[in-house]
Short mmCIF file of C-alpha atoms in Angstrom, two decimals:
data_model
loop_
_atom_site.label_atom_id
_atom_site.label_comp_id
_atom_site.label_asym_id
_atom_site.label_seq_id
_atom_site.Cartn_x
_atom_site.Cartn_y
_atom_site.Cartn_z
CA UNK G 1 -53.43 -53.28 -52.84
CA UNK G 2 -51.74 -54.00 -49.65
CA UNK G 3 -53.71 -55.18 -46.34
CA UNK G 4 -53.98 -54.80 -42.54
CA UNK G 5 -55.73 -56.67 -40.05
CA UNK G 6 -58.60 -54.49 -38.16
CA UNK G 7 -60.16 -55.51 -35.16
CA UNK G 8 -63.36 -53.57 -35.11
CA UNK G 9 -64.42 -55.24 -31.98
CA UNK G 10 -63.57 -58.24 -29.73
CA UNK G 11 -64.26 -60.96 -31.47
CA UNK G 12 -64.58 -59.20 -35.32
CA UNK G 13 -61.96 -58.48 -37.33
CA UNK G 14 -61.41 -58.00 -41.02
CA UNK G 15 -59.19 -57.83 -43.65
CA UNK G 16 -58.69 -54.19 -44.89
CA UNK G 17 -57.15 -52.45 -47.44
CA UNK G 18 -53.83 -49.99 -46.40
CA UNK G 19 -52.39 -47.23 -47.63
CA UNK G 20 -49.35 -46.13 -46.49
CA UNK G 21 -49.43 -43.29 -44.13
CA UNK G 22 -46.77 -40.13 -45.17
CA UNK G 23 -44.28 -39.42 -42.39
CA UNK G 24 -44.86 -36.05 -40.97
CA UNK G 25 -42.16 -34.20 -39.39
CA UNK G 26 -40.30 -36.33 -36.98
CA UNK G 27 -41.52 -39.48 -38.56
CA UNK G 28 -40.66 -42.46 -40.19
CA UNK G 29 -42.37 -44.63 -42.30
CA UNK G 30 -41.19 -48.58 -42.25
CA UNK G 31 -42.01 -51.67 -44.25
CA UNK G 32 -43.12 -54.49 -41.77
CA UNK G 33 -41.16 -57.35 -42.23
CA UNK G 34 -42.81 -59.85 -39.61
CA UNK G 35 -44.60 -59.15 -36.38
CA UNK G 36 -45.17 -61.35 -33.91
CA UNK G 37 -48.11 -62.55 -31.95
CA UNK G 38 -48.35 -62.50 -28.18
CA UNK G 39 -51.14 -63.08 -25.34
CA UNK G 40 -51.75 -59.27 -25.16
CA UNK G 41 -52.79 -59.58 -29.34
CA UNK G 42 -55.13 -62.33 -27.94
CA UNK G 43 -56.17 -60.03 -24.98
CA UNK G 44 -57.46 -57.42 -27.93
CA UNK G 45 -59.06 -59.90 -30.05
CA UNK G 46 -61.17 -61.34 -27.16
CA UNK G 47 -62.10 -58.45 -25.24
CA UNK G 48 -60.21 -59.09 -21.83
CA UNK G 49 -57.65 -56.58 -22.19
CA UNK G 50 -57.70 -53.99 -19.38
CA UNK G 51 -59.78 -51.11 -19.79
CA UNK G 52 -58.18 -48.76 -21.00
CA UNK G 53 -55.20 -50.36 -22.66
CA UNK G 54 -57.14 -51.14 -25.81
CA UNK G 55 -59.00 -48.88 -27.91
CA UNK G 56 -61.08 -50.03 -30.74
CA UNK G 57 -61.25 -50.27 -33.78
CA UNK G 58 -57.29 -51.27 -34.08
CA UNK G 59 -54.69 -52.90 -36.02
CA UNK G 60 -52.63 -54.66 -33.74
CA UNK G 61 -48.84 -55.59 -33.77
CA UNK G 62 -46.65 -54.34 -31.40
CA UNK G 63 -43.99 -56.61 -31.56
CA UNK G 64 -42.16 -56.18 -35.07
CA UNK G 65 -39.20 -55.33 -37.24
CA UNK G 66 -38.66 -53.61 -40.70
CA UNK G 67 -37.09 -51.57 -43.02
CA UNK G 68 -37.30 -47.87 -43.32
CA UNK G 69 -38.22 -46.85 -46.77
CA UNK G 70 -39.30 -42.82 -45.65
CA UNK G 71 -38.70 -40.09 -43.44
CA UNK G 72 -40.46 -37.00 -42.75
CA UNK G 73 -38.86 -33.40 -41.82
CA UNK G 74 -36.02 -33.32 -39.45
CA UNK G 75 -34.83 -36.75 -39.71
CA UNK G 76 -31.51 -37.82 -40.45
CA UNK G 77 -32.12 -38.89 -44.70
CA UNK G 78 -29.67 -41.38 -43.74
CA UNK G 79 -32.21 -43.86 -41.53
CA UNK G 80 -33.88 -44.49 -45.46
CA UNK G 81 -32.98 -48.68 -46.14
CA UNK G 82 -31.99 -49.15 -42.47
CA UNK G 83 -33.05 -52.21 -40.82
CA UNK G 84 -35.06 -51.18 -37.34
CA UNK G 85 -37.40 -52.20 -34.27
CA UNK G 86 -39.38 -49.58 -32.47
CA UNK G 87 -40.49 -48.98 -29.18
CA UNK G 88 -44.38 -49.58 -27.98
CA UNK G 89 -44.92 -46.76 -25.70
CA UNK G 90 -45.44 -43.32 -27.35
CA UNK G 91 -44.39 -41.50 -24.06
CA UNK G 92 -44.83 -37.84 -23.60
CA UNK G 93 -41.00 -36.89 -23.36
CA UNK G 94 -41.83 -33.88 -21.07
CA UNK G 95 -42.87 -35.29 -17.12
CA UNK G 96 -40.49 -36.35 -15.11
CA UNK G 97 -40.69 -39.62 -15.25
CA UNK G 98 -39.83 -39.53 -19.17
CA UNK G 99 -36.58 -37.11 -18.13
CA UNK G 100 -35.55 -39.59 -16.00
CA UNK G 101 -36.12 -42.40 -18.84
CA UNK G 102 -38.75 -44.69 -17.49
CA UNK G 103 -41.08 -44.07 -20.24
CA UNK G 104 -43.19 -46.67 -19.56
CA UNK G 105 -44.74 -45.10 -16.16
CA UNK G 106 -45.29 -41.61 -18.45
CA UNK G 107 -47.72 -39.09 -16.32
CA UNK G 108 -49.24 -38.51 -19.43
CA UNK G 109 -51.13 -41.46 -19.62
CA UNK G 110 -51.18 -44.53 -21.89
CA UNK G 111 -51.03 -44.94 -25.43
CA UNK G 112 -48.95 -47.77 -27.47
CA UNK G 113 -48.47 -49.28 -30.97
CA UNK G 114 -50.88 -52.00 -31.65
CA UNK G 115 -52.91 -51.38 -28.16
CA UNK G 116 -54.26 -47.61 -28.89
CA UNK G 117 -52.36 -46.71 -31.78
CA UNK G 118 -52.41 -48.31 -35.07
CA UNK G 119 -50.00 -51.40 -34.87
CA UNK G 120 -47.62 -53.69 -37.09
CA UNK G 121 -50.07 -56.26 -38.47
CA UNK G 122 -49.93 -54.17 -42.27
CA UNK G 123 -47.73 -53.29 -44.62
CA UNK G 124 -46.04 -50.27 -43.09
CA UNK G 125 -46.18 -48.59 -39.80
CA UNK G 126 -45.57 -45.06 -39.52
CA UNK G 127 -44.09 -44.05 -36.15
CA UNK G 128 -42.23 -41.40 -34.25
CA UNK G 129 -38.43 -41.61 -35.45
CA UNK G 130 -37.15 -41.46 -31.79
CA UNK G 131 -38.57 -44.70 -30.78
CA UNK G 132 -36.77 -46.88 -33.87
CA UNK G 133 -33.40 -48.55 -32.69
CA UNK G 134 -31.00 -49.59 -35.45
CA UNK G 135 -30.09 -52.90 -36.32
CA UNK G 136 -26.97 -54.44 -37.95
CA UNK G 137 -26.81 -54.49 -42.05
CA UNK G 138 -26.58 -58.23 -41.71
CA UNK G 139 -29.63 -58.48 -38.87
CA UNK G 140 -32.28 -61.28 -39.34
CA UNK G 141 -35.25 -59.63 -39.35
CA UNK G 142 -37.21 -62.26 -38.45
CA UNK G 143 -35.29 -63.05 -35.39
CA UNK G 144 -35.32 -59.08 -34.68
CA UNK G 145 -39.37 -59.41 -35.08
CA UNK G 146 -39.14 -60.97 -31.05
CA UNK G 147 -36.92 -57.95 -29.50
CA UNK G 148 -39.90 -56.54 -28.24
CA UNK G 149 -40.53 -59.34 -25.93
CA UNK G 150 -36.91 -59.64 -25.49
CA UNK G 151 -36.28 -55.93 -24.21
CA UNK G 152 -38.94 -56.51 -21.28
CA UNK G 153 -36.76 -58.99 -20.15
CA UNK G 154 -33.85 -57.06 -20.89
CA UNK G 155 -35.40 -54.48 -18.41
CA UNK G 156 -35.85 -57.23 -16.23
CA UNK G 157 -32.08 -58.27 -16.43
CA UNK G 158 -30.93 -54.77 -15.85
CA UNK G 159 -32.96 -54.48 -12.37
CA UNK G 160 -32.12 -57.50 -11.25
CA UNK G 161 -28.42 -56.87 -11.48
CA UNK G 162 -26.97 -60.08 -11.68
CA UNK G 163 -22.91 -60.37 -10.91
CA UNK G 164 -20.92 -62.80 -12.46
CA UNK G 165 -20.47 -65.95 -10.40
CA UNK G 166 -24.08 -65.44 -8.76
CA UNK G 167 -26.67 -68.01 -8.76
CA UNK G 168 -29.05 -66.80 -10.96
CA UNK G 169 -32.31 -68.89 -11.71
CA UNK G 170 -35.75 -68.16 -13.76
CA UNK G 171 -39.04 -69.55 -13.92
CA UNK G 172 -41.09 -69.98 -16.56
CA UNK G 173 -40.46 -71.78 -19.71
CA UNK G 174 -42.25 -69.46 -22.50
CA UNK G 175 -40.93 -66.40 -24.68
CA UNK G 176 -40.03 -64.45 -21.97
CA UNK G 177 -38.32 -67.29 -19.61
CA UNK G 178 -36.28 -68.31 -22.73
CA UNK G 179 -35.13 -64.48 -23.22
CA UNK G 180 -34.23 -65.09 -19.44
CA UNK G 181 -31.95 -67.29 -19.51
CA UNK G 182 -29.80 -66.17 -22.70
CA UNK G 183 -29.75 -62.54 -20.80
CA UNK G 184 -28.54 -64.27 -17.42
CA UNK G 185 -26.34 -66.70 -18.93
CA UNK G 186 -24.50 -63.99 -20.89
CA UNK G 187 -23.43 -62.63 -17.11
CA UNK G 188 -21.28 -65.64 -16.57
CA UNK G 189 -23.74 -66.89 -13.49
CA UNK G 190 -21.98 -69.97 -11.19
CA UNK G 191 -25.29 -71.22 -11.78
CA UNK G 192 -27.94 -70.84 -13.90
CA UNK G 193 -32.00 -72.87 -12.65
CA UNK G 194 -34.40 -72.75 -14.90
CA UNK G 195 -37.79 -73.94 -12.91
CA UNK G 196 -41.28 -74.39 -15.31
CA UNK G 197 -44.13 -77.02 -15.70
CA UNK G 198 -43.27 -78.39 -19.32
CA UNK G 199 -40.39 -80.55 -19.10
CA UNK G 200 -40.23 -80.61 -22.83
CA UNK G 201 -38.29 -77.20 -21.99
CA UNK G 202 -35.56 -78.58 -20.20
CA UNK G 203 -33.30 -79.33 -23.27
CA UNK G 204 -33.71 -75.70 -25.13
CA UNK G 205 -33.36 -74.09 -21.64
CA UNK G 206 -29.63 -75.68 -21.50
CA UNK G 207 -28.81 -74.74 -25.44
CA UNK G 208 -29.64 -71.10 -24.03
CA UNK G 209 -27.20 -71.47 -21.13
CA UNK G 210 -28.87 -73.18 -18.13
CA UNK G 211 -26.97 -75.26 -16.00
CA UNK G 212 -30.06 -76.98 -14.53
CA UNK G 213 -33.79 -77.51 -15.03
CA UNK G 214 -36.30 -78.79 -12.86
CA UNK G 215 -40.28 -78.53 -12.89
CA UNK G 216 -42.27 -76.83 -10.17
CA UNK G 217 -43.23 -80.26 -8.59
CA UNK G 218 -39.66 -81.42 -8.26
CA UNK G 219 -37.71 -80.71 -4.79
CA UNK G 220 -36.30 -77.03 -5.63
CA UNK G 221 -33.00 -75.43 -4.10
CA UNK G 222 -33.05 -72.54 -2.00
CA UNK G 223 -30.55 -69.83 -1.64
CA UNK G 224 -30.41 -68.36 -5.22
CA UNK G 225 -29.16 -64.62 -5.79
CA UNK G 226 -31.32 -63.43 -8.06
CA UNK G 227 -34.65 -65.22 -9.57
CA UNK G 228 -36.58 -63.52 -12.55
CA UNK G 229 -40.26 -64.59 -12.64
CA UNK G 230 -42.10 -64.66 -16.33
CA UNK G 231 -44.74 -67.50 -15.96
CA UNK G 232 -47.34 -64.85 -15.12
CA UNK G 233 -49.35 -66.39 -12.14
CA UNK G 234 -49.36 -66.22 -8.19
CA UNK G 235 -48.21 -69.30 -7.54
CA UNK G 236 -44.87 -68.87 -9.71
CA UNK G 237 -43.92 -65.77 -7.75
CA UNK G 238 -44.39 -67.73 -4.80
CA UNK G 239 -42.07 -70.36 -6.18
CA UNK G 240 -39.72 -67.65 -7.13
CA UNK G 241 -39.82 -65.83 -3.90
CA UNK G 242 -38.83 -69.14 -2.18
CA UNK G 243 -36.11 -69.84 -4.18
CA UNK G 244 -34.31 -66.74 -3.22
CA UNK G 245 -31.79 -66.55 -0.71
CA UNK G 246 -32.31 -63.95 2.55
CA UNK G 247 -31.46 -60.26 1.19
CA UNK G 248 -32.16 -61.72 -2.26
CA UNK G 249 -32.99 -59.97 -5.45
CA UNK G 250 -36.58 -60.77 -7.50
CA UNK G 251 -38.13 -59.22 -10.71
CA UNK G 252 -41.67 -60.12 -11.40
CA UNK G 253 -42.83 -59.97 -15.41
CA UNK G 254 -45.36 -61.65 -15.93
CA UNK G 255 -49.60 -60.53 -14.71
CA UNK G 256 -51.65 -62.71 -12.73
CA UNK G 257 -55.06 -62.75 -13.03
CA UNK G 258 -56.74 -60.25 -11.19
CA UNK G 259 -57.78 -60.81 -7.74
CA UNK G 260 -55.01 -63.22 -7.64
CA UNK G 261 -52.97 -63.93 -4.06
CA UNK G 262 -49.61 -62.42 -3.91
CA UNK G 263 -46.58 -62.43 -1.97
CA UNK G 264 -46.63 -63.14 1.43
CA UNK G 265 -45.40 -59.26 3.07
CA UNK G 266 -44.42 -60.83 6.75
CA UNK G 267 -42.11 -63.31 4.37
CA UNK G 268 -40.41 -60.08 2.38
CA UNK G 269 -39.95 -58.67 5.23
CA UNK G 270 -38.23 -60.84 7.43
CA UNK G 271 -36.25 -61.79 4.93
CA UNK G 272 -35.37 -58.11 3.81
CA UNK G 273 -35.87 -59.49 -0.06
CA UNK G 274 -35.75 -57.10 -2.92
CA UNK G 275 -38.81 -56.91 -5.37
CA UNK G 276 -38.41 -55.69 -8.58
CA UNK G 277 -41.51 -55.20 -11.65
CA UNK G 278 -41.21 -54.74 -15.12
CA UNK G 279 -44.48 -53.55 -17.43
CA UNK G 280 -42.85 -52.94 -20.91
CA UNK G 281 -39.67 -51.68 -21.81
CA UNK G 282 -37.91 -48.08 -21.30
CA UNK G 283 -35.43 -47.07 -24.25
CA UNK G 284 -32.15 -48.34 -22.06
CA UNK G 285 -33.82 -51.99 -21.68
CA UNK G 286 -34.36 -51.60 -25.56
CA UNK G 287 -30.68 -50.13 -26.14
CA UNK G 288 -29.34 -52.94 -24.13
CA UNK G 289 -31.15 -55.42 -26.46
CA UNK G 290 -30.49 -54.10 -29.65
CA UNK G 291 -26.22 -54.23 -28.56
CA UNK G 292 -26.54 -57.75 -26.96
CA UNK G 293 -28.88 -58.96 -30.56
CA UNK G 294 -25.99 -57.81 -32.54
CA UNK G 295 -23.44 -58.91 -30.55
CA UNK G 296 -24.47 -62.57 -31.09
CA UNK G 297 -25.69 -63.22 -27.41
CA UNK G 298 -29.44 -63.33 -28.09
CA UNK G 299 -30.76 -65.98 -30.47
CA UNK G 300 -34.50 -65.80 -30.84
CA UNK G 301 -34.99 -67.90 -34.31
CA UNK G 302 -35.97 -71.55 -31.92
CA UNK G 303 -38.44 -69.78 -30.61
CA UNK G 304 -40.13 -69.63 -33.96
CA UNK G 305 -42.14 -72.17 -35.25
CA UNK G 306 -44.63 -70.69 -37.20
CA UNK G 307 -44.67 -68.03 -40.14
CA UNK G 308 -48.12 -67.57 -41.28
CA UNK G 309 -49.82 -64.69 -43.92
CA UNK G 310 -51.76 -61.99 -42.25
CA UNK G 311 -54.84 -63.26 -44.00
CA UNK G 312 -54.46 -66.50 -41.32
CA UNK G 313 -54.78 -64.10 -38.27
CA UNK G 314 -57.44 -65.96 -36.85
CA UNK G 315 -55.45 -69.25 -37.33
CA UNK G 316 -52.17 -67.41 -35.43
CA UNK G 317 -54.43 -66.04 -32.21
CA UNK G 318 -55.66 -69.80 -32.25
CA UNK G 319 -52.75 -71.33 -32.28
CA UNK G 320 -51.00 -69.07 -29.55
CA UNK G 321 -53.67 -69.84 -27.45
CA UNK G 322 -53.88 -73.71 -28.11
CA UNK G 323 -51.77 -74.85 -25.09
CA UNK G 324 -50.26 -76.94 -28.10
CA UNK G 325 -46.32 -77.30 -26.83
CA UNK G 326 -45.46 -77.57 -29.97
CA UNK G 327 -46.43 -74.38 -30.86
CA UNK G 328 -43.85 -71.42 -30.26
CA UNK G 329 -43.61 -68.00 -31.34
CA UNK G 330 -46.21 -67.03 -33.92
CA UNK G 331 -45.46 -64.55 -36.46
CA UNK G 332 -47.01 -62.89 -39.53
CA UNK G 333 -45.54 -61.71 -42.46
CA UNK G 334 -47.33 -58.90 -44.28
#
């Protein structure tokens, strides 16, 4: 019999047994080829996530990629043996925030795979057919198992607009900073800063693309064009904020703790800078993923560096939040 990780609780989890679930109409039913693990996982296991952004008992995975082996009534026989990802949010389709295709602020209220709706980490994953993108015959699917976290940044990319020949920087050195750079590099930047705290970073930052790399406690340039922020705290949107030229363009990512000091208004202001967020990922941030994965541009493999059973769940929510720099992306393969 096949298994899924259940978290009945923070902090208690199990091993359970899984049955496929039938597609019903407008459904698809895909084999889980290897889902990754991410803070937010960690989040569920401990107990810290947001209320209401978690609801227990779960199976988490929301970052993932597979192979359709079913389909249910009214969808195209010919997605069967296709090689997919899927979107998280399971948006309402009908307010008006859906029409205009930012289904991630949906009126209706929040539900996503692996948060409040049964996730990746089992052998299949049954899911609304609309949200699956379609991947390449020859795709990796373990590289295609980190477009989730790769299509927030795409999102990212797309509001921050960058023009070729702009000086483009990013900070933070994780998942998301390295997704950063290979979507800014791929828009021919003049320049191309990459500004974290781990200068073990600084040589797979310039494999992706960046020109230069400096940590937060180095002298840092002003008068950048764009900055994307991922490192998730106060203090790196501060950073960012001041590495921006006047009129300049910045897209937050990543969530500070709460209660945690933000950006100075008086300084926006005078400035006249342009703030951007991104929670999640609407379907063109996804679409724009999917065509720059297959067009060779996006190359998440080095960000792997470990493959683990889903039996060793405990050891992969560990390990991602070790502080360990040797430790990457985390995934499990059902």
């Amino acid at each position: 019999m096949s298994t899924a990780v259940v978290v009945e609780a923070p902090g208690r989890h199990r091993l359970a047994g899984h049955d496929p679930v039938p597609p019903g109409a407008g459904e698809a039913l895909v084999r889980v080829h290897a889902v990754g693990i991410c803070g937010s996982d960690r989040e569920v296991y401990q107990g810290n996530r947001p209320e209401g952004y978690v609801r227990y008992p779960l199976t988490p995975g929301h970052e993932w990629s597979g192979t359709v082996e079913e389909v249910g009534a009214g969808v195209p026989g010919t997605l069967v043996g296709r090689k997919v990802v899927g979107e998280g949010f399971r948006n309402c389709q009908v307010c008006d925030r859906c029409h205009a295709g930012e289904t991630t602020l949906c009126t209706a209220g929040y539900e996503e795979t692996g948060f409040t709706r049964p996730g990746a980490m089992a052998a299949t994953l049954t899911l609304p057919a609309r949200l699956l993108h379609v991947l390449p015959d020859d795709a990796d699917l373990t590289a295609a198992a980190l477009l989730e976290p790769a299509a927030c940044i795409a999102a990212a990319a797309l509001k921050a607009n960058a023009r070729p020949g702009e000086r483009v920087a990013v900070v933070g050195t994780g998942t998301l900073g390295m997704f950063a750079v290979q979507f800014l590099a791929a828009g021919s930047p003049a320049e191309l800063l990459v500004v974290g705290t781990r200068p073990d970073r600084a040589s797979l930052s310039k494999d992706f693309g960046a020109t230069g790399f400096r940590t937060r406690d180095q002298e840092l340039p002003g008068d950048f064009d764009v900055v994307i922020e991922t490192a998730g705290s106060a203090s790196a949107a501060r950073t960012s904020a001041a590495l921006l030229r006047r009129g300049g363009r910045l897209v937050l990512t990543g969530i500070p703790a709460p209660g945690a000091e933000g950006l100075d208004p008086t300084d926006l202001v005078v400035r006249q800078l342009e703030v951007h967020t991104v929670f999640g990922a609407p379907p063109a941030a996804w679409a724009h993923t999917v065509r720059v994965f297959g067009a060779g541009l996006l190359n998440p493999l080095p960000l792997v560096t470990h493959e683990l059973p889903l039996a060793e769940f405990p050891r992969a929510i560990e390990l991602v939040g070790s502080g360990d720099p040797q430790v990457g992306k985390v995934l499990l393969r059902p």
